[in-house]
PDB file of C-alpha atoms in Angstrom:
ATOM      1  CA  SER A   1      26.779-134.882  88.086  1.00 89.00           C
ATOM      2  CA  TYR A   2      24.023-132.459  88.198  1.00 94.00           C
ATOM      3  CA  GLU A   3      22.691-131.111  91.442  1.00 96.00           C
ATOM      4  CA  VAL A   4      20.020-129.303  92.613  1.00 97.00           C
ATOM      5  CA  SER A   5      19.845-127.621  96.089  1.00 98.00           C
ATOM      6  CA  GLN A   6      17.039-126.477  98.359  1.00 98.00           C
ATOM      7  CA  PRO A   7      16.907-124.842 101.837  1.00 98.00           C
ATOM      8  CA  PRO A   8      16.412-127.329 104.498  1.00 98.00           C
ATOM      9  CA  SER A   9      13.534-125.447 106.060  1.00 98.00           C
ATOM     10  CA  VAL A  10      11.010-122.716 105.499  1.00 98.00           C
ATOM     11  CA  SER A  11       8.631-121.355 107.943  1.00 98.00           C
ATOM     12  CA  VAL A  12       5.329-119.543 107.354  1.00 98.00           C
ATOM     13  CA  SER A  13       2.343-118.144 109.064  1.00 98.00           C
ATOM     14  CA  PRO A  14      -1.092-119.384 108.164  1.00 97.00           C
ATOM     15  CA  GLY A  15      -2.906-117.543 105.294  1.00 98.00           C
ATOM     16  CA  GLN A  16       0.765-115.834 104.057  1.00 98.00           C
ATOM     17  CA  THR A  17       2.558-116.927 100.977  1.00 98.00           C
ATOM     18  CA  ALA A  18       5.367-119.485 101.114  1.00 98.00           C
ATOM     19  CA  SER A  19       8.117-119.824  98.769  1.00 98.00           C
ATOM     20  CA  ILE A  20      10.538-122.563  98.442  1.00 98.00           C
ATOM     21  CA  THR A  21      13.580-122.315  96.171  1.00 98.00           C
ATOM     22  CA  CYS A  22      15.380-124.899  94.101  1.00 98.00           C
ATOM     23  CA  SER A  23      18.885-123.861  92.683  1.00 98.00           C
ATOM     24  CA  GLY A  24      20.952-125.334  89.892  1.00 97.00           C
ATOM     25  CA  ASP A  25      23.260-124.338  87.095  1.00 97.00           C
ATOM     26  CA  LYS A  26      21.007-123.399  84.146  1.00 97.00           C
ATOM     27  CA  LEU A  27      18.127-124.977  85.933  1.00 97.00           C
ATOM     28  CA  GLY A  28      15.783-122.658  83.881  1.00 97.00           C
ATOM     29  CA  ASP A  29      16.706-124.591  80.740  1.00 96.00           C
ATOM     30  CA  LYS A  30      15.440-127.807  82.337  1.00 96.00           C
ATOM     31  CA  TYR A  31      11.919-128.842  83.329  1.00 96.00           C
ATOM     32  CA  THR A  32      11.201-129.008  86.904  1.00 97.00           C
ATOM     33  CA  CYS A  33       8.529-130.786  89.209  1.00 98.00           C
ATOM     34  CA  TRP A  34       7.731-130.345  92.763  1.00 98.00           C
ATOM     35  CA  TYR A  35       6.496-133.141  95.192  1.00 98.00           C
ATOM     36  CA  GLN A  36       4.708-132.671  98.484  1.00 98.00           C
ATOM     37  CA  GLN A  37       5.465-135.546 101.151  1.00 98.00           C
ATOM     38  CA  LYS A  38       3.711-135.634 104.364  1.00 98.00           C
ATOM     39  CA  PRO A  39       5.072-137.781 107.132  1.00 96.00           C
ATOM     40  CA  GLY A  40       4.340-141.539 106.775  1.00 96.00           C
ATOM     41  CA  GLN A  41       2.947-140.849 103.165  1.00 98.00           C
ATOM     42  CA  SER A  42       4.278-141.319  99.748  1.00 98.00           C
ATOM     43  CA  PRO A  43       5.103-138.110  97.596  1.00 98.00           C
ATOM     44  CA  VAL A  44       2.459-136.366  95.582  1.00 98.00           C
ATOM     45  CA  LEU A  45       3.209-134.389  92.306  1.00 98.00           C
ATOM     46  CA  VAL A  46       2.068-130.950  92.857  1.00 98.00           C
ATOM     47  CA  ILE A  47       3.680-129.180  89.876  1.00 98.00           C
ATOM     48  CA  TYR A  48       5.117-130.513  86.597  1.00 97.00           C
ATOM     49  CA  GLN A  49       6.657-128.853  83.622  1.00 97.00           C
ATOM     50  CA  ASP A  50       7.717-125.875  85.598  1.00 97.00           C
ATOM     51  CA  THR A  51       4.293-124.313  86.108  1.00 98.00           C
ATOM     52  CA  LYS A  52       1.429-127.049  85.643  1.00 98.00           C
ATOM     53  CA  ARG A  53      -0.598-128.197  88.263  1.00 98.00           C
ATOM     54  CA  PRO A  54      -1.969-131.945  88.008  1.00 97.00           C
ATOM     55  CA  SER A  55      -5.836-132.356  88.571  1.00 96.00           C
ATOM     56  CA  GLY A  56      -6.810-132.160  92.048  1.00 97.00           C
ATOM     57  CA  ILE A  57      -3.939-129.901  93.172  1.00 98.00           C
ATOM     58  CA  PRO A  58      -5.265-126.558  94.754  1.00 97.00           C
ATOM     59  CA  GLU A  59      -4.798-123.255  92.788  1.00 98.00           C
ATOM     60  CA  ARG A  60      -2.889-121.841  95.608  1.00 98.00           C
ATOM     61  CA  PHE A  61       0.117-123.876  94.556  1.00 98.00           C
ATOM     62  CA  SER A  62       2.081-122.352  91.662  1.00 98.00           C
ATOM     63  CA  ALA A  63       5.745-122.334  90.558  1.00 98.00           C
ATOM     64  CA  SER A  64       8.208-120.573  88.238  1.00 98.00           C
ATOM     65  CA  ASN A  65      11.419-121.567  86.799  1.00 98.00           C
ATOM     66  CA  SER A  66      14.137-119.086  85.287  1.00 98.00           C
ATOM     67  CA  GLY A  67      17.823-118.669  85.159  1.00 97.00           C
ATOM     68  CA  ASN A  68      19.474-120.819  88.112  1.00 98.00           C
ATOM     69  CA  ALA A  69      16.433-120.997  90.192  1.00 98.00           C
ATOM     70  CA  ALA A  70      13.032-122.581  90.304  1.00 98.00           C
ATOM     71  CA  THR A  71      10.358-121.583  92.975  1.00 98.00           C
ATOM     72  CA  LEU A  72       7.376-123.217  94.303  1.00 98.00           C
ATOM     73  CA  THR A  73       4.991-120.624  95.850  1.00 98.00           C
ATOM     74  CA  ILE A  74       1.907-121.502  98.159  1.00 98.00           C
ATOM     75  CA  SER A  75      -0.293-118.652  98.338  1.00 98.00           C
ATOM     76  CA  GLY A  76      -2.748-118.644 101.428  1.00 98.00           C
ATOM     77  CA  THR A  77      -0.809-121.401 103.035  1.00 98.00           C
ATOM     78  CA  GLN A  78      -2.941-123.861 105.046  1.00 98.00           C
ATOM     79  CA  ALA A  79      -2.022-126.022 108.098  1.00 97.00           C
ATOM     80  CA  MET A  80      -2.471-128.895 105.779  1.00 98.00           C
ATOM     81  CA  ASP A  81       0.241-127.577 103.728  1.00 98.00           C
ATOM     82  CA  GLU A  82       2.877-128.449 106.169  1.00 98.00           C
ATOM     83  CA  ALA A  83       5.152-131.173 104.670  1.00 98.00           C
ATOM     84  CA  ASP A  84       8.384-131.726 103.035  1.00 98.00           C
ATOM     85  CA  TYR A  85       8.759-130.531  99.449  1.00 98.00           C
ATOM     86  CA  TYR A  86      11.112-131.689  96.939  1.00 98.00           C
ATOM     87  CA  CYS A  87      12.171-130.287  93.512  1.00 98.00           C
ATOM     88  CA  GLN A  88      13.086-132.460  90.689  1.00 98.00           C
ATOM     89  CA  ALA A  89      14.891-131.845  87.309  1.00 97.00           C
ATOM     90  CA  TRP A  90      16.260-133.946  84.565  1.00 94.00           C
ATOM     91  CA  ASP A  91      19.863-133.952  83.400  1.00 90.00           C
ATOM     92  CA  SER A  92      20.863-136.114  80.415  1.00 88.00           C
ATOM     93  CA  SER A  93      17.853-138.191  81.040  1.00 90.00           C
ATOM     94  CA  THR A  94      18.464-138.727  84.577  1.00 93.00           C
ATOM     95  CA  VAL A  95      16.254-137.770  87.393  1.00 96.00           C
ATOM     96  CA  VAL A  96      17.744-135.436  90.007  1.00 97.00           C
ATOM     97  CA  PHE A  97      15.895-134.727  93.275  1.00 98.00           C
ATOM     98  CA  GLY A  98      16.758-131.803  95.569  1.00 98.00           C
ATOM     99  CA  GLY A  99      17.397-132.444  99.225  1.00 98.00           C
ATOM    100  CA  GLY A 100      13.941-131.302 100.225  1.00 98.00           C
ATOM    101  CA  THR A 101      12.693-128.662 102.344  1.00 98.00           C
ATOM    102  CA  LYS A 102      10.477-128.925 105.326  1.00 98.00           C
ATOM    103  CA  LEU A 103       7.613-126.237 105.456  1.00 98.00           C
ATOM    104  CA  THR A 104       6.581-125.420 108.900  1.00 98.00           C
ATOM    105  CA  VAL A 105       3.191-123.628 109.227  1.00 98.00           C
ATOM    106  CA  LEU A 106       3.120-121.750 112.463  1.00 92.00           C
TER     107      LEU A 106
ATOM    108  CA  GLN B   1      -7.643-145.792  88.817  1.00 93.00           C
ATOM    109  CA  VAL B   2      -3.922-146.574  88.767  1.00 96.00           C
ATOM    110  CA  GLN B   3      -2.392-148.379  91.557  1.00 97.00           C
ATOM    111  CA  LEU B   4       1.037-149.724  92.366  1.00 98.00           C
ATOM    112  CA  GLN B   5       1.895-152.104  95.040  1.00 98.00           C
ATOM    113  CA  GLU B   6       5.527-153.004  96.103  1.00 98.00           C
ATOM    114  CA  SER B   7       6.341-156.605  97.260  1.00 98.00           C
ATOM    115  CA  GLY B   8       9.415-158.102  98.204  1.00 96.00           C
ATOM    116  CA  PRO B   9      11.553-159.284 101.404  1.00 97.00           C
ATOM    117  CA  GLY B  10      11.789-156.440 104.081  1.00 96.00           C
ATOM    118  CA  LEU B  11      15.027-157.931 105.435  1.00 98.00           C
ATOM    119  CA  VAL B  12      18.210-158.573 103.129  1.00 98.00           C
ATOM    120  CA  LYS B  13      21.625-159.931 104.346  1.00 98.00           C
ATOM    121  CA  PRO B  14      24.590-157.612 103.426  1.00 98.00           C
ATOM    122  CA  SER B  15      26.354-158.649 100.088  1.00 97.00           C
ATOM    123  CA  GLU B  16      23.038-160.239  98.910  1.00 98.00           C
ATOM    124  CA  THR B  17      20.603-159.003  96.156  1.00 98.00           C
ATOM    125  CA  LEU B  18      17.664-157.017  96.999  1.00 98.00           C
ATOM    126  CA  SER B  19      14.591-157.614  94.856  1.00 98.00           C
ATOM    127  CA  LEU B  20      11.460-156.018  94.698  1.00 98.00           C
ATOM    128  CA  THR B  21       8.397-156.274  92.457  1.00 98.00           C
ATOM    129  CA  CYS B  22       5.868-153.378  91.549  1.00 98.00           C
ATOM    130  CA  SER B  23       2.332-154.724  90.529  1.00 98.00           C
ATOM    131  CA  VAL B  24       0.487-152.256  88.421  1.00 98.00           C
ATOM    132  CA  SER B  25      -3.346-152.156  87.931  1.00 97.00           C
ATOM    133  CA  GLY B  26      -5.600-149.747  86.270  1.00 97.00           C
ATOM    134  CA  VAL B  27      -3.166-149.228  83.401  1.00 97.00           C
ATOM    135  CA  SER B  28      -0.787-151.143  81.030  1.00 96.00           C
ATOM    136  CA  ILE B  29       2.806-150.653  81.825  1.00 95.00           C
ATOM    137  CA  SER B  30       3.414-150.827  77.996  1.00 95.00           C
ATOM    138  CA  ASP B  31       1.818-147.358  77.969  1.00 94.00           C
ATOM    139  CA  TYR B  32       4.095-145.615  80.264  1.00 95.00           C
ATOM    140  CA  SER B  33       7.730-145.193  82.003  1.00 96.00           C
ATOM    141  CA  TRP B  34       8.028-146.606  85.473  1.00 97.00           C
ATOM    142  CA  SER B  35      10.363-145.756  88.308  1.00 98.00           C
ATOM    143  CA  TRP B  36      11.953-146.746  91.481  1.00 98.00           C
ATOM    144  CA  ILE B  37      12.952-144.260  94.001  1.00 98.00           C
ATOM    145  CA  ARG B  38      14.167-144.642  97.556  1.00 98.00           C
ATOM    146  CA  GLN B  39      14.345-142.978 100.760  1.00 98.00           C
ATOM    147  CA  SER B  40      16.710-143.710 103.357  1.00 98.00           C
ATOM    148  CA  PRO B  41      15.204-143.296 107.005  1.00 96.00           C
ATOM    149  CA  GLY B  42      14.957-139.418 107.935  1.00 95.00           C
ATOM    150  CA  LYS B  43      16.503-138.645 104.420  1.00 97.00           C
ATOM    151  CA  GLY B  44      15.278-137.297 101.027  1.00 98.00           C
ATOM    152  CA  LEU B  45      14.227-138.854  97.834  1.00 98.00           C
ATOM    153  CA  GLU B  46      16.845-140.833  95.809  1.00 98.00           C
ATOM    154  CA  TRP B  47      15.944-141.886  92.243  1.00 97.00           C
ATOM    155  CA  ILE B  48      17.235-145.355  91.351  1.00 98.00           C
ATOM    156  CA  GLY B  49      16.348-145.638  87.724  1.00 97.00           C
ATOM    157  CA  TYR B  50      13.266-145.887  85.264  1.00 97.00           C
ATOM    158  CA  ILE B  51      12.157-148.325  82.517  1.00 96.00           C
ATOM    159  CA  TYR B  52      10.555-146.994  79.350  1.00 93.00           C
ATOM    160  CA  SER B  53       7.568-148.531  77.815  1.00 89.00           C
ATOM    161  CA  SER B  54       9.962-150.047  75.327  1.00 89.00           C
ATOM    162  CA  GLY B  55      11.674-151.834  78.057  1.00 89.00           C
ATOM    163  CA  SER B  56      14.991-149.961  77.981  1.00 94.00           C
ATOM    164  CA  ALA B  57      16.074-148.293  81.177  1.00 96.00           C
ATOM    165  CA  ASN B  58      18.354-145.469  82.637  1.00 96.00           C
ATOM    166  CA  TYR B  59      19.724-145.682  86.024  1.00 97.00           C
ATOM    167  CA  ASN B  60      21.390-143.339  88.544  1.00 96.00           C
ATOM    168  CA  PRO B  61      24.913-143.155  87.870  1.00 95.00           C
ATOM    169  CA  SER B  62      25.782-143.709  91.365  1.00 96.00           C
ATOM    170  CA  LEU B  63      23.828-147.069  91.485  1.00 97.00           C
ATOM    171  CA  LYS B  64      24.269-148.166  87.763  1.00 97.00           C
ATOM    172  CA  SER B  65      26.784-150.969  88.397  1.00 97.00           C
ATOM    173  CA  ARG B  66      24.372-152.681  90.974  1.00 98.00           C
ATOM    174  CA  VAL B  67      20.896-151.887  89.643  1.00 98.00           C
ATOM    175  CA  THR B  68      18.721-153.857  86.919  1.00 98.00           C
ATOM    176  CA  ILE B  69      14.970-152.689  86.489  1.00 98.00           C
ATOM    177  CA  SER B  70      12.996-154.838  83.990  1.00 97.00           C
ATOM    178  CA  GLY B  71       9.526-155.192  83.041  1.00 96.00           C
ATOM    179  CA  GLU B  72       6.846-158.035  82.623  1.00 95.00           C
ATOM    180  CA  THR B  73       4.162-157.019  80.420  1.00 95.00           C
ATOM    181  CA  SER B  74       2.301-160.241  80.664  1.00 95.00           C
ATOM    182  CA  LYS B  75       1.920-159.736  84.314  1.00 97.00           C
ATOM    183  CA  ASN B  76       1.864-156.084  84.252  1.00 97.00           C
ATOM    184  CA  LEU B  77       4.638-155.599  86.762  1.00 97.00           C
ATOM    185  CA  PHE B  78       8.217-154.286  86.940  1.00 98.00           C
ATOM    186  CA  SER B  79      10.954-155.206  89.120  1.00 98.00           C
ATOM    187  CA  LEU B  80      14.073-153.825  90.693  1.00 98.00           C
ATOM    188  CA  LYS B  81      17.169-155.915  91.496  1.00 98.00           C
ATOM    189  CA  LEU B  82      19.956-154.148  93.612  1.00 98.00           C
ATOM    190  CA  THR B  83      23.066-156.480  94.031  1.00 98.00           C
ATOM    191  CA  SER B  84      25.773-156.341  96.620  1.00 98.00           C
ATOM    192  CA  VAL B  85      23.791-154.508  99.241  1.00 98.00           C
ATOM    193  CA  THR B  86      25.003-152.778 102.311  1.00 98.00           C
ATOM    194  CA  ALA B  87      23.302-151.113 105.364  1.00 98.00           C
ATOM    195  CA  ALA B  88      23.587-147.973 103.341  1.00 98.00           C
ATOM    196  CA  ASP B  89      20.804-149.355 101.001  1.00 98.00           C
ATOM    197  CA  THR B  90      18.465-149.638 103.871  1.00 98.00           C
ATOM    198  CA  ALA B  91      15.493-147.490 102.613  1.00 98.00           C
ATOM    199  CA  VAL B  92      11.924-147.440 101.844  1.00 98.00           C
ATOM    200  CA  TYR B  93      11.661-148.304  98.181  1.00 98.00           C
ATOM    201  CA  TYR B  94       8.884-146.813  96.148  1.00 98.00           C
ATOM    202  CA  CYS B  95       7.736-147.765  92.872  1.00 98.00           C
ATOM    203  CA  ALA B  96       6.137-145.125  90.622  1.00 98.00           C
ATOM    204  CA  ARG B  97       4.677-144.066  87.224  1.00 97.00           C
ATOM    205  CA  GLY B  98       6.807-141.898  85.084  1.00 91.00           C
ATOM    206  CA  GLY B  99      10.196-140.448  85.321  1.00 89.00           C
ATOM    207  CA  SER B 100      11.398-140.171  81.694  1.00 88.00           C
ATOM    208  CA  HIS B 101       9.270-137.420  80.707  1.00 86.00           C
ATOM    209  CA  SER B 102       8.544-133.770  81.726  1.00 89.00           C
ATOM    210  CA  THR B 103       5.152-134.621  83.000  1.00 90.00           C
ATOM    211  CA  GLY B 104       6.853-135.917  86.287  1.00 95.00           C
ATOM    212  CA  ILE B 105       6.224-138.861  88.517  1.00 97.00           C
ATOM    213  CA  ASP B 106       2.521-138.805  88.959  1.00 96.00           C
ATOM    214  CA  ARG B 107       1.469-142.037  90.841  1.00 97.00           C
ATOM    215  CA  TRP B 108       3.266-143.661  93.732  1.00 98.00           C
ATOM    216  CA  GLY B 109       3.081-146.891  95.437  1.00 98.00           C
ATOM    217  CA  GLN B 110       2.731-147.018  99.255  1.00 98.00           C
ATOM    218  CA  GLY B 111       6.650-147.798  99.706  1.00 98.00           C
ATOM    219  CA  THR B 112       8.095-150.794 101.396  1.00 98.00           C
ATOM    220  CA  LEU B 113      10.864-150.728 103.947  1.00 98.00           C
ATOM    221  CA  VAL B 114      13.875-152.848 103.110  1.00 98.00           C
ATOM    222  CA  THR B 115      16.412-153.416 106.045  1.00 98.00           C
ATOM    223  CA  VAL B 116      19.872-154.672 105.169  1.00 98.00           C
ATOM    224  CA  SER B 117      21.275-156.412 108.256  1.00 97.00           C
ATOM    225  CA  SER B 118      22.697-159.750 109.175  1.00 96.00           C
TER     226      SER B 118
END
């Protein structure tokens, strides 16, 4: 079965740029999404179709997908961005989630 | 606006069937696909399956033999049944909109904790 992997944790200083990668075989050939989940809350879609932001998601969230990796980038990271982030792809009409990355803003 | 609310028993005995319902308001379930996703305590998200607007479904291969997702358009809700549960099925279960398309899973319920224990 298809798998995507993420680093367990990423740290960033406030105001700096955070990058979270998601790796999978030929991932660039598939659409990816990214979700943000804060403690005790339901996940929120922050990126869909590789690069698009749903309404209400700040412009500081951007993403790319090429080759074997997708990347979520948060520019000017704020304390409120501290959360778990999950990438998600499709493989043969099945949904695949990455293991999640805990973003720490310190 | 679109709202989803999970309901069902919070405690299920081992070997029995877990049954949850997701009530949807603000949109017709006939217009979208709908997913179930779970999250074991302290762990990541696991996709269980989704139902298309047509009523057909796709399931996680690792759970396929035990899962059924169905919709009830007259009541605007969809349901999850997971048979032969074990402690490993203890998780927060989320219902959500989407999953079958590249637009992602864009609305989530608040989640409901289901514990498998005798």
